[in-house]
PDB file of C-alpha atoms in Angstrom:
ATOM      1  CA  MET A   1      -0.198   0.202  -0.016  1.00  0.00           C
ATOM      2  CA  ASN A   2       1.661   3.516  -0.931  1.00  0.00           C
ATOM      3  CA  LEU A   3       1.664   6.442   1.068  1.00  0.00           C
ATOM      4  CA  LEU A   4      -1.670   7.757  -1.263  1.00  0.00           C
ATOM      5  CA  THR A   5      -3.978   5.201  -0.581  1.00  0.00           C
ATOM      6  CA  ARG A   6      -2.958   4.481   3.185  1.00  0.00           C
ATOM      7  CA  THR A   7      -3.729   8.466   3.576  1.00  0.00           C
ATOM      8  CA  THR A   8      -7.029   8.390   1.733  1.00  0.00           C
ATOM      9  CA  LYS A   9      -7.865   5.467   3.985  1.00  0.00           C
ATOM     10  CA  ASN A  10      -7.065   5.732   6.968  1.00  0.00           C
ATOM     11  CA  PHE A  11      -8.433   9.714   5.870  1.00  0.00           C
ATOM     12  CA  ALA A  12     -12.443   7.267   5.893  1.00  0.00           C
ATOM     13  CA  ILE A  13     -11.411   5.970   9.225  1.00  0.00           C
ATOM     14  CA  LEU A  14     -10.073   8.588  11.682  1.00  0.00           C
ATOM     15  CA  VAL A  15     -13.138  10.487  10.181  1.00  0.00           C
ATOM     16  CA  LEU A  16     -15.783   7.677  10.426  1.00  0.00           C
ATOM     17  CA  SER A  17     -14.348   6.570  14.079  1.00  0.00           C
ATOM     18  CA  ILE A  18     -15.250  10.357  15.163  1.00  0.00           C
ATOM     19  CA  GLY A  19     -18.049  10.140  13.803  1.00  0.00           C
ATOM     20  CA  PHE A  20     -19.224  11.340  11.008  1.00  0.00           C
ATOM     21  CA  SER A  21     -20.780   9.999   8.020  1.00  0.00           C
ATOM     22  CA  CYS A  22     -18.279   8.421   4.420  1.00  0.00           C
ATOM     23  CA  THR A  23     -20.062  11.369   2.676  1.00  0.00           C
ATOM     24  CA  THR A  24     -17.965  13.634   4.273  1.00  0.00           C
ATOM     25  CA  LEU A  25     -15.230  12.713   1.726  1.00  0.00           C
ATOM     26  CA  ALA A  26     -17.331  13.338  -0.796  1.00  0.00           C
ATOM     27  CA  GLN A  27     -17.190  16.948   0.206  1.00  0.00           C
ATOM     28  CA  THR A  28     -14.299  17.684   1.190  1.00  0.00           C
ATOM     29  CA  LYS A  29     -10.507  18.353  -0.241  1.00  0.00           C
ATOM     30  CA  PRO A  30      -7.546  16.675   1.662  1.00  0.00           C
ATOM     31  CA  ALA A  31      -4.627  18.280   0.158  1.00  0.00           C
ATOM     32  CA  VAL A  32      -3.406  14.701   1.006  1.00  0.00           C
ATOM     33  CA  VAL A  33       0.732  13.893   0.630  1.00  0.00           C
ATOM     34  CA  ASP A  34       1.572  13.453  -3.285  1.00  0.00           C
ATOM     35  CA  PRO A  35       3.612   9.676  -2.836  1.00  0.00           C
ATOM     36  CA  ASN A  36       5.643  11.354  -6.566  1.00  0.00           C
ATOM     37  CA  LYS A  37       7.332  14.044  -4.972  1.00  0.00           C
ATOM     38  CA  ALA A  38      10.414  11.880  -4.267  1.00  0.00           C
ATOM     39  CA  PRO A  39      13.155  11.530  -3.188  1.00  0.00           C
ATOM     40  CA  ILE A  40      11.421  11.449   0.352  1.00  0.00           C
ATOM     41  CA  ALA A  41      13.014  14.770   3.180  1.00  0.00           C
ATOM     42  CA  ALA A  42      14.922  11.497   5.842  1.00  0.00           C
ATOM     43  CA  ALA A  43      16.488  10.805   8.690  1.00  0.00           C
ATOM     44  CA  GLY A  44      14.759  13.372  11.085  1.00  0.00           C
ATOM     45  CA  ILE A  45      12.330  14.797   8.931  1.00  0.00           C
ATOM     46  CA  ASP A  46       8.984  15.704  10.632  1.00  0.00           C
ATOM     47  CA  GLU A  47       6.533  17.482   8.626  1.00  0.00           C
ATOM     48  CA  VAL A  48       2.827  18.170   9.134  1.00  0.00           C
ATOM     49  CA  TYR A  49       0.324  18.828   6.848  1.00  0.00           C
ATOM     50  CA  GLN A  50      -3.082  20.027   7.444  1.00  0.00           C
ATOM     51  CA  LEU A  51      -6.188  18.302   4.954  1.00  0.00           C
ATOM     52  CA  VAL A  52      -8.801  20.524   7.447  1.00  0.00           C
ATOM     53  CA  ASP A  53      -9.413  23.468   9.220  1.00  0.00           C
ATOM     54  CA  ALA A  54     -13.042  24.308   9.729  1.00  0.00           C
ATOM     55  CA  VAL A  55     -15.993  26.005  12.605  1.00  0.00           C
ATOM     56  CA  VAL A  56     -18.859  24.268  14.380  1.00  0.00           C
ATOM     57  CA  THR A  57     -21.588  27.432  12.544  1.00  0.00           C
ATOM     58  CA  LYS A  58     -24.576  24.972  13.867  1.00  0.00           C
ATOM     59  CA  VAL A  59     -25.290  21.900  15.529  1.00  0.00           C
ATOM     60  CA  ASP A  60     -28.698  20.131  15.549  1.00  0.00           C
ATOM     61  CA  SER A  61     -28.913  17.622  18.093  1.00  0.00           C
ATOM     62  CA  LYS A  62     -31.816  16.050  16.633  1.00  0.00           C
ATOM     63  CA  THR A  63     -30.386  15.597  13.450  1.00  0.00           C
ATOM     64  CA  ARG A  64     -26.828  15.318  15.271  1.00  0.00           C
ATOM     65  CA  THR A  65     -25.913  16.973  12.078  1.00  0.00           C
ATOM     66  CA  VAL A  66     -22.936  20.215  12.407  1.00  0.00           C
ATOM     67  CA  THR A  67     -22.647  22.895  10.260  1.00  0.00           C
ATOM     68  CA  LEU A  68     -18.640  23.628   9.533  1.00  0.00           C
ATOM     69  CA  LYS A  69     -17.250  26.524   7.471  1.00  0.00           C
ATOM     70  CA  ASP A  70     -13.897  26.721   6.762  1.00  0.00           C
ATOM     71  CA  LYS A  71     -11.714  29.915   6.007  1.00  0.00           C
ATOM     72  CA  ASP A  72     -12.219  29.483   2.752  1.00  0.00           C
ATOM     73  CA  GLY A  73     -16.065  30.524   3.611  1.00  0.00           C
ATOM     74  CA  THR A  74     -16.844  26.990   2.377  1.00  0.00           C
ATOM     75  CA  VAL A  75     -19.738  25.417   4.096  1.00  0.00           C
ATOM     76  CA  THR A  76     -19.961  21.726   5.164  1.00  0.00           C
ATOM     77  CA  ASN A  77     -23.105  19.601   6.717  1.00  0.00           C
ATOM     78  CA  PHE A  78     -21.866  15.809   8.388  1.00  0.00           C
ATOM     79  CA  VAL A  79     -23.995  13.658  10.116  1.00  0.00           C
ATOM     80  CA  ALA A  80     -22.792  12.221  13.535  1.00  0.00           C
ATOM     81  CA  GLY A  81     -23.321   8.572  13.625  1.00  0.00           C
ATOM     82  CA  PRO A  82     -24.418   6.099  16.488  1.00  0.00           C
ATOM     83  CA  GLU A  83     -20.879   5.072  17.558  1.00  0.00           C
ATOM     84  CA  ILE A  84     -20.148   8.614  18.169  1.00  0.00           C
ATOM     85  CA  LYS A  85     -20.711   9.244  22.093  1.00  0.00           C
ATOM     86  CA  ASN A  86     -19.696  12.566  22.445  1.00  0.00           C
ATOM     87  CA  PHE A  87     -21.628  14.342  19.849  1.00  0.00           C
ATOM     88  CA  PRO A  88     -22.977  16.089  22.844  1.00  0.00           C
ATOM     89  CA  GLN A  89     -19.946  18.092  23.584  1.00  0.00           C
ATOM     90  CA  ILE A  90     -19.586  19.589  20.855  1.00  0.00           C
ATOM     91  CA  LYS A  91     -20.283  23.234  21.015  1.00  0.00           C
ATOM     92  CA  VAL A  92     -20.560  25.864  17.927  1.00  0.00           C
ATOM     93  CA  GLY A  93     -17.824  27.565  17.436  1.00  0.00           C
ATOM     94  CA  ASP A  94     -15.249  24.223  18.083  1.00  0.00           C
ATOM     95  CA  ARG A  95     -12.893  23.532  15.600  1.00  0.00           C
ATOM     96  CA  LEU A  96     -11.953  20.833  14.081  1.00  0.00           C
ATOM     97  CA  THR A  97      -8.641  19.742  12.644  1.00  0.00           C
ATOM     98  CA  VAL A  98      -7.755  16.940  10.954  1.00  0.00           C
ATOM     99  CA  THR A  99      -3.619  16.855  10.477  1.00  0.00           C
ATOM    100  CA  HIS A 100      -1.170  14.123   9.147  1.00  0.00           C
ATOM    101  CA  GLU A 101       2.355  14.114   9.885  1.00  0.00           C
ATOM    102  CA  LEU A 102       5.226  12.032   8.797  1.00  0.00           C
ATOM    103  CA  ALA A 103       8.012  10.939   9.444  1.00  0.00           C
ATOM    104  CA  VAL A 104      10.955   8.896   7.529  1.00  0.00           C
ATOM    105  CA  VAL A 105      14.128   7.449   9.782  1.00  0.00           C
ATOM    106  CA  ILE A 106      16.800   5.635   7.810  1.00  0.00           C
ATOM    107  CA  GLU A 107      19.012   4.533  10.716  1.00  0.00           C
ATOM    108  CA  LEU A 108      20.995   3.359   8.595  1.00  0.00           C
ATOM    109  CA  LEU A 109      22.295   0.068   9.691  1.00  0.00           C
ATOM    110  CA  LYS A 110      23.958  -2.807   8.550  1.00  0.00           C
ATOM    111  CA  VAL A 111      22.236  -6.163   9.217  1.00  0.00           C
ATOM    112  CA  ASN A 112      22.232  -9.507   7.972  1.00  0.00           C
ATOM    113  CA  ASN A 113      19.258 -10.731   6.935  1.00  0.00           C
ATOM    114  CA  GLN A 114      20.684 -13.071   4.572  1.00  0.00           C
ATOM    115  CA  GLY A 115      19.579 -11.288   1.982  1.00  0.00           C
ATOM    116  CA  ILE A 116      15.775 -11.292   2.700  1.00  0.00           C
ATOM    117  CA  ARG A 117      13.331  -7.946   2.879  1.00  0.00           C
ATOM    118  CA  SER A 118      10.855  -7.721   4.677  1.00  0.00           C
ATOM    119  CA  GLU A 119       7.840  -4.834   5.952  1.00  0.00           C
ATOM    120  CA  VAL A 120       6.368  -4.982   8.911  1.00  0.00           C
ATOM    121  CA  GLN A 121       3.552  -2.402   9.177  1.00  0.00           C
ATOM    122  CA  THR A 122       2.267  -1.786  12.724  1.00  0.00           C
ATOM    123  CA  THR A 123      -1.599   0.314  13.324  1.00  0.00           C
ATOM    124  CA  SER A 124      -2.887   1.982  16.526  1.00  0.00           C
ATOM    125  CA  GLN A 125      -5.988   4.026  17.095  1.00  0.00           C
ATOM    126  CA  THR A 126      -6.898   5.452  20.067  1.00  0.00           C
ATOM    127  CA  SER A 127     -10.179   8.048  21.008  1.00  0.00           C
ATOM    128  CA  ALA A 128     -10.928  10.371  22.958  1.00  0.00           C
ATOM    129  CA  PRO A 129     -12.244   9.647  27.054  1.00  0.00           C
ATOM    130  CA  LEU A 130     -16.490   9.280  26.902  1.00  0.00           C
ATOM    131  CA  GLY A 131     -17.278  13.087  28.082  1.00  0.00           C
ATOM    132  CA  SER A 132     -14.174  14.823  25.982  1.00  0.00           C
ATOM    133  CA  LYS A 133     -14.912  16.846  22.981  1.00  0.00           C
ATOM    134  CA  PRO A 134     -14.687  14.486  20.089  1.00  0.00           C
ATOM    135  CA  ALA A 135     -10.852  13.027  18.701  1.00  0.00           C
ATOM    136  CA  SER A 136      -9.623  10.157  17.282  1.00  0.00           C
ATOM    137  CA  VAL A 137      -5.693   9.150  16.043  1.00  0.00           C
ATOM    138  CA  ILE A 138      -4.467   6.593  13.171  1.00  0.00           C
ATOM    139  CA  SER A 139      -0.810   5.931  13.633  1.00  0.00           C
ATOM    140  CA  ASN A 140       1.199   3.259  11.100  1.00  0.00           C
ATOM    141  CA  THR A 141       5.110   2.369  11.631  1.00  0.00           C
ATOM    142  CA  THR A 142       6.713   0.744   8.698  1.00  0.00           C
ATOM    143  CA  THR A 143       9.901  -1.104   9.137  1.00  0.00           C
ATOM    144  CA  ILE A 144      11.814  -1.554   6.317  1.00  0.00           C
ATOM    145  CA  ILE A 145      14.260  -4.688   6.213  1.00  0.00           C
ATOM    146  CA  ALA A 146      16.247  -3.133   2.100  1.00  0.00           C
ATOM    147  CA  THR A 147      18.716  -2.994  -0.439  1.00  0.00           C
ATOM    148  CA  VAL A 148      21.100  -0.916  -1.132  1.00  0.00           C
ATOM    149  CA  ILE A 149      20.691  -0.230  -5.431  1.00  0.00           C
ATOM    150  CA  GLY A 150      22.819   2.926  -5.680  1.00  0.00           C
ATOM    151  CA  ILE A 151      24.268   5.920  -3.353  1.00  0.00           C
ATOM    152  CA  ASP A 152      24.738   8.970  -5.230  1.00  0.00           C
ATOM    153  CA  ARG A 153      27.269  10.975  -2.433  1.00  0.00           C
ATOM    154  CA  GLN A 154      26.985  14.168  -4.217  1.00  0.00           C
ATOM    155  CA  LYS A 155      23.243  14.641  -4.015  1.00  0.00           C
ATOM    156  CA  LEU A 156      23.661  13.241  -0.489  1.00  0.00           C
ATOM    157  CA  THR A 157      20.435   9.701  -1.680  1.00  0.00           C
ATOM    158  CA  ILE A 158      20.089   6.240  -1.564  1.00  0.00           C
ATOM    159  CA  SER A 159      18.368   3.122  -3.550  1.00  0.00           C
ATOM    160  CA  VAL A 160      17.276   0.679  -1.892  1.00  0.00           C
ATOM    161  CA  LYS A 161      14.621  -2.350  -2.843  1.00  0.00           C
ATOM    162  CA  GLY A 162      12.511  -2.988  -0.777  1.00  0.00           C
ATOM    163  CA  PRO A 163      10.379  -6.873  -0.131  1.00  0.00           C
ATOM    164  CA  LYS A 164       7.906  -5.625  -3.611  1.00  0.00           C
ATOM    165  CA  GLY A 165      10.439  -5.067  -5.722  1.00  0.00           C
ATOM    166  CA  LYS A 166       9.885  -1.642  -6.371  1.00  0.00           C
ATOM    167  CA  PRO A 167      13.212   0.576  -5.740  1.00  0.00           C
ATOM    168  CA  ASP A 168      13.025   3.833  -3.782  1.00  0.00           C
ATOM    169  CA  ILE A 169      14.709   6.826  -3.086  1.00  0.00           C
ATOM    170  CA  TYR A 170      15.659   8.590   0.119  1.00  0.00           C
ATOM    171  CA  ARG A 171      17.081  11.854   0.155  1.00  0.00           C
ATOM    172  CA  ILE A 172      20.130  12.219   3.380  1.00  0.00           C
ATOM    173  CA  LYS A 173      20.528  15.156   5.757  1.00  0.00           C
ATOM    174  CA  ASN A 174      23.584  13.705   7.527  1.00  0.00           C
ATOM    175  CA  ALA A 175      26.283  12.887   4.547  1.00  0.00           C
ATOM    176  CA  ALA A 176      27.897  11.368   7.413  1.00  0.00           C
ATOM    177  CA  LEU A 177      24.991   8.876   7.881  1.00  0.00           C
ATOM    178  CA  LEU A 178      26.553   7.392   3.835  1.00  0.00           C
ATOM    179  CA  LYS A 179      29.947   6.749   5.562  1.00  0.00           C
ATOM    180  CA  ASP A 180      30.109   3.019   5.936  1.00  0.00           C
ATOM    181  CA  ILE A 181      26.741   1.655   3.561  1.00  0.00           C
ATOM    182  CA  ALA A 182      27.598   0.813   0.091  1.00  0.00           C
ATOM    183  CA  VAL A 183      25.940  -1.339  -2.531  1.00  0.00           C
ATOM    184  CA  ASN A 184      24.265  -4.311  -1.871  1.00  0.00           C
ATOM    185  CA  ASP A 185      23.918  -3.403   1.877  1.00  0.00           C
ATOM    186  CA  GLU A 186      21.361  -4.478   3.643  1.00  0.00           C
ATOM    187  CA  VAL A 187      19.166  -1.735   5.530  1.00  0.00           C
ATOM    188  CA  LYS A 188      16.540  -0.713   8.483  1.00  0.00           C
ATOM    189  CA  ILE A 189      14.756   2.146   7.474  1.00  0.00           C
ATOM    190  CA  VAL A 190      11.191   2.663   9.593  1.00  0.00           C
ATOM    191  CA  LEU A 191       7.945   5.212   8.068  1.00  0.00           C
ATOM    192  CA  TYR A 192       6.341   6.367  10.752  1.00  0.00           C
ATOM    193  CA  ASP A 193       2.836   8.771   9.447  1.00  0.00           C
ATOM    194  CA  ALA A 194      -0.312   9.499  11.359  1.00  0.00           C
ATOM    195  CA  MET A 195      -3.964  10.954  11.330  1.00  0.00           C
ATOM    196  CA  ALA A 196      -5.318  13.336  13.877  1.00  0.00           C
ATOM    197  CA  ALA A 197      -8.981  14.520  14.772  1.00  0.00           C
ATOM    198  CA  SER A 198     -10.222  16.437  17.428  1.00  0.00           C
ATOM    199  CA  PHE A 199     -12.690  19.297  18.463  1.00  0.00           C
ATOM    200  CA  THR A 200     -11.471  21.804  20.891  1.00  0.00           C
ATOM    201  CA  ALA A 201     -13.217  24.089  22.563  1.00  0.00           C
ATOM    202  CA  PRO A 202     -12.501  28.250  20.837  1.00  0.00           C
ATOM    203  CA  ALA A 203      -9.359  29.800  23.299  1.00  0.00           C
ATOM    204  CA  PRO A 204     -10.947  32.533  25.806  1.00  0.00           C
ATOM    205  CA  ALA A 205      -9.738  36.128  23.784  1.00  0.00           C
ATOM    206  CA  ALA A 206     -11.663  34.618  20.672  1.00  0.00           C
ATOM    207  CA  ALA A 207     -14.484  33.624  22.612  1.00  0.00           C
ATOM    208  CA  GLN A 208     -14.461  36.847  24.014  1.00  0.00           C
ATOM    209  CA  LYS A 209     -14.818  38.624  20.467  1.00  0.00           C
ATOM    210  CA  LYS A 210     -18.446  36.824  19.365  1.00  0.00           C
TER     211      LYS A 210
END
């Protein structure tokens, strides 16, 4: 599963986990990360992308409909499903944010895996406790054992081939990391991405202005 597919899937799961219907995906246009923009900066990068940032303008308790307005003035209606237990905590003025965090850590540690490439992926999800404003986080950690197939010490990039057989290119910030790495070495790469959605109350100052 590539980054774009996983990001879109996580966005759908995240929306459902805080209780909204799947029609949300058709109404919003999240700025998902483009996986074709290679190479990905690595060795300690931590980037956060804002997918949704909107304010609650209306809450209909009878129909469990929440009306949101984003910075561009676009108004969207969300219907909270019965699985959302914290619906009463959503108030007018609350802000809904959905973010995607991407971190890539290339340890570039030589491993003796006897030429066997592997990929292990773990996923976890947490939700806000009952009585709090709705919130949920989905995180994925992927550990890959890959074979180095190319090194460009001038551009500070490394090309590796993982278990799926497709080459991936990563940009290394620290040139020293490439010092003891050679073609055909086996290295360990850790990829981390997380998506978080939450409703938060407005700051006191903002509330007073209203």
